[in-house]
Tab-separated table of C-alpha atoms in Angstrom:
chain	number	residue	atom	x	y	z
A	1	LEU	CA	14.802	0.413	11.656
A	2	GLY	CA	13.082	-2.321	10.864
A	3	LEU	CA	11.063	-1.589	8.317
A	4	ALA	CA	13.498	-0.200	5.395
A	5	ALA	CA	15.088	-3.753	6.883
A	6	LEU	CA	13.801	-5.435	3.893
A	7	ALA	CA	13.243	-3.523	1.744
A	8	LYS	CA	17.565	-2.408	2.296
A	9	PRO	CA	17.514	-6.036	-0.672
A	10	PHE	CA	15.524	-5.211	-2.913
A	11	PHE	CA	16.585	-1.951	-3.887
A	12	LEU	CA	19.348	-2.739	-3.721
A	13	LYS	CA	18.588	-5.381	-5.985
A	14	ASP	CA	15.235	-4.046	-7.955
A	15	GLU	CA	16.627	-0.974	-8.360
A	16	LEU	CA	20.612	-1.058	-8.794
A	17	HIS	CA	20.245	-4.941	-10.291
A	18	LEU	CA	23.850	-5.893	-8.253
A	19	ALA	CA	24.064	-9.270	-6.973
A	20	PRO	CA	23.515	-11.036	-4.940
A	21	ALA	CA	27.273	-10.952	-3.492
A	22	GLU	CA	27.910	-7.230	-3.573
A	23	ALA	CA	24.332	-6.376	-2.504
A	24	SER	CA	25.424	-8.003	1.178
A	25	LEU	CA	28.360	-6.317	0.643
A	26	LEU	CA	27.473	-2.927	-0.038
A	27	LEU	CA	24.820	-3.510	3.332
A	28	SER	CA	27.062	-4.756	5.413
A	29	LEU	CA	29.190	-1.666	4.836
A	30	THR	CA	26.102	0.258	6.323
A	31	TYR	CA	26.004	-1.204	9.567
A	32	TRP	CA	29.687	0.105	10.580
A	33	PRO	CA	27.757	2.500	12.616
A	34	TRP	CA	26.288	-0.183	15.173
A	35	THR	CA	29.691	-1.513	16.156
A	36	LEU	CA	30.865	1.910	17.218
A	37	LYS	CA	27.739	2.355	19.684
A	38	PRO	CA	30.487	2.268	23.160
A	39	LEU	CA	32.373	4.761	20.938
A	40	TRP	CA	28.887	6.515	20.782
A	41	GLY	CA	27.741	6.233	24.084
A	42	PHE	CA	32.170	7.865	25.369
A	43	ILE	CA	30.938	10.850	22.826
A	44	ALA	CA	27.496	11.419	23.866
A	45	ASP	CA	27.577	11.644	27.835
A	46	SER	CA	31.185	13.025	27.237
A	47	LEU	CA	31.046	16.685	25.457
A	48	PRO	CA	27.420	17.938	26.379
A	49	ILE	CA	25.392	20.282	23.889
A	50	PHE	CA	24.034	23.002	24.771
A	51	GLY	CA	24.171	21.139	27.798
A	52	SER	CA	22.499	18.297	27.076
A	53	ARG	CA	23.804	15.058	27.205
A	54	ARG	CA	20.822	13.094	25.412
A	55	ARG	CA	17.595	16.056	23.957
A	56	ALA	CA	20.370	17.054	21.721
A	57	TYR	CA	21.724	13.850	20.686
A	58	LEU	CA	18.330	12.212	20.574
A	59	VAL	CA	17.478	15.243	17.522
A	60	LEU	CA	20.925	14.297	16.155
A	61	ALA	CA	20.429	11.689	15.503
A	62	GLY	CA	16.802	11.554	13.982
A	63	LEU	CA	17.197	14.429	11.461
A	64	VAL	CA	20.564	12.484	10.417
A	65	SER	CA	18.429	9.378	9.750
A	66	CYS	CA	15.632	11.038	7.822
A	67	ALA	CA	18.375	12.907	5.728
A	68	GLY	CA	19.227	9.121	5.471
A	69	PHE	CA	15.804	7.112	4.832
A	70	LEU	CA	14.765	10.953	2.546
A	71	ALA	CA	17.589	10.832	0.382
A	72	LEU	CA	17.162	6.604	-1.045
A	73	TRP	CA	13.363	8.444	-1.269
A	74	PHE	CA	14.697	10.844	-3.220
A	75	PRO	CA	15.476	9.453	-7.217
A	76	MET	CA	18.261	12.332	-8.132
A	77	LEU	CA	19.175	12.211	-4.112
A	78	ALA	CA	20.649	8.341	-4.390
A	79	VAL	CA	22.414	7.957	-7.104
A	80	GLY	CA	25.093	5.423	-7.621
A	81	LYS	CA	26.235	2.011	-5.986
A	82	GLU	CA	28.226	5.323	-3.929
A	83	ALA	CA	25.082	7.350	-2.733
A	84	VAL	CA	23.154	4.666	-2.458
A	85	VAL	CA	24.934	2.821	0.515
A	86	PHE	CA	26.356	5.909	2.194
A	87	ALA	CA	22.487	7.130	2.168
A	88	MET	CA	21.982	3.367	4.285
A	89	MET	CA	24.865	4.432	6.630
A	90	LEU	CA	23.680	7.954	7.876
A	91	GLY	CA	20.385	6.149	7.766
A	92	ASN	CA	21.977	3.682	10.262
A	93	LEU	CA	24.581	6.142	12.283
A	94	GLY	CA	21.110	8.162	13.056
A	95	ILE	CA	19.653	4.856	14.977
A	96	ALA	CA	22.792	2.935	16.309
A	97	PHE	CA	23.104	6.498	18.076
A	98	SER	CA	19.818	7.140	19.093
A	99	ASP	CA	19.645	3.757	20.241
A	100	VAL	CA	22.795	4.475	22.513
A	101	VAL	CA	20.904	7.801	23.696
A	102	VAL	CA	17.464	5.708	24.842
A	103	ASP	CA	19.443	3.615	26.949
A	104	GLY	CA	21.590	5.638	28.878
A	105	LEU	CA	18.215	7.789	29.491
A	106	VAL	CA	17.175	4.610	30.936
A	107	VAL	CA	19.596	3.744	33.429
A	108	GLU	CA	19.582	7.946	34.364
A	109	LYS	CA	16.430	7.785	34.212
A	110	ALA	CA	16.561	4.709	37.141
A	111	ARG	CA	20.284	5.602	38.487
A	112	GLY	CA	19.559	4.161	42.652
A	113	ASN	CA	16.235	2.270	42.059
A	114	ASP	CA	16.861	-1.231	41.220
A	115	ARG	CA	12.510	-2.255	41.174
A	116	LEU	CA	12.252	0.767	38.712
A	117	MET	CA	15.458	-1.183	36.831
A	118	GLY	CA	14.223	-3.897	35.763
A	119	ASN	CA	10.830	-2.198	35.170
A	120	LEU	CA	12.079	0.248	32.472
A	121	GLN	CA	14.141	-2.282	30.830
A	122	SER	CA	11.622	-4.762	30.444
A	123	TYR	CA	9.226	-2.017	28.735
A	124	SER	CA	12.126	-0.905	26.527
A	125	TRP	CA	12.790	-3.956	25.537
A	126	GLY	CA	9.350	-5.078	25.076
A	127	CYS	CA	8.607	-2.587	23.446
A	128	ARG	CA	11.337	-2.707	20.788
A	129	GLY	CA	9.952	-6.731	20.187
A	130	VAL	CA	6.988	-5.521	20.238
A	131	GLY	CA	8.034	-3.052	16.823
A	132	ALA	CA	10.405	-6.303	15.589
A	133	VAL	CA	7.122	-8.221	15.700
A	134	LEU	CA	4.727	-5.637	14.076
A	135	SER	CA	8.033	-4.579	11.566
A	136	ALA	CA	7.997	-7.693	10.457
A	137	TYR	CA	4.838	-8.132	9.549
A	138	LEU	CA	4.374	-5.183	7.844
A	139	SER	CA	7.749	-4.930	5.696
A	140	GLY	CA	6.825	-6.955	2.886
A	141	ALA	CA	3.320	-6.149	2.969
A	142	LEU	CA	3.891	-3.014	2.542
A	143	LEU	CA	7.501	-3.664	0.515
A	144	GLU	CA	4.754	-5.003	-1.851
A	145	SER	CA	2.906	-2.080	-1.973
A	146	TRP	CA	4.634	0.238	-1.608
A	147	GLY	CA	7.736	-0.186	-3.239
A	148	ALA	CA	11.426	0.127	-1.593
A	149	ARG	CA	11.020	3.949	-1.991
A	150	ALA	CA	7.582	4.428	-0.682
A	151	ILE	CA	8.914	2.053	2.732
A	152	PHE	CA	11.797	4.688	3.024
A	153	GLY	CA	9.644	7.596	2.392
A	154	GLY	CA	7.743	6.630	5.350
A	155	THR	CA	10.603	5.400	7.807
A	156	ALA	CA	12.048	9.129	7.755
A	157	LEU	CA	9.722	9.625	9.274
A	158	LEU	CA	9.793	7.358	12.193
A	159	PRO	CA	12.945	9.500	13.260
A	160	LEU	CA	11.731	12.975	13.188
A	161	LEU	CA	8.347	11.942	15.578
A	162	VAL	CA	11.780	10.895	17.605
A	163	ALA	CA	13.329	14.101	17.640
A	164	ALA	CA	9.822	15.641	18.285
A	165	ALA	CA	9.340	13.969	21.153
């Protein structure tokens, strides 16, 4: 999530005392779930969980993402570079998978109605844009006042809201 995007490099620098090159390398390893979005779409479309192709995957993705951010929040759970990279990767996995599922929901809801498809796509991208601007605006101030771990704790709540909706 955008709120944690700024906290991640600061966490690697301030908590793990990594050099910029190593921090960049490790951060890049955590984003591989985004490259597999077509696979996540295939899985969600082809393998229903309890008869659900969307809802169950949103809940599961929310829980996975929440687990990753909670691990980053609690100092005893993400100890060392490997654990931190794994926790960040879990957060990205849940977000990337839920992104694919939500895109599938938009297509499913608007199927056969070109006007609705355009409106839903515009609304969806508009919400993403507003969220990106708000998180960019707030993330620096929150990071400065709360610290990286607290940002991760707050970020862990957001996927739970999606899972509970």
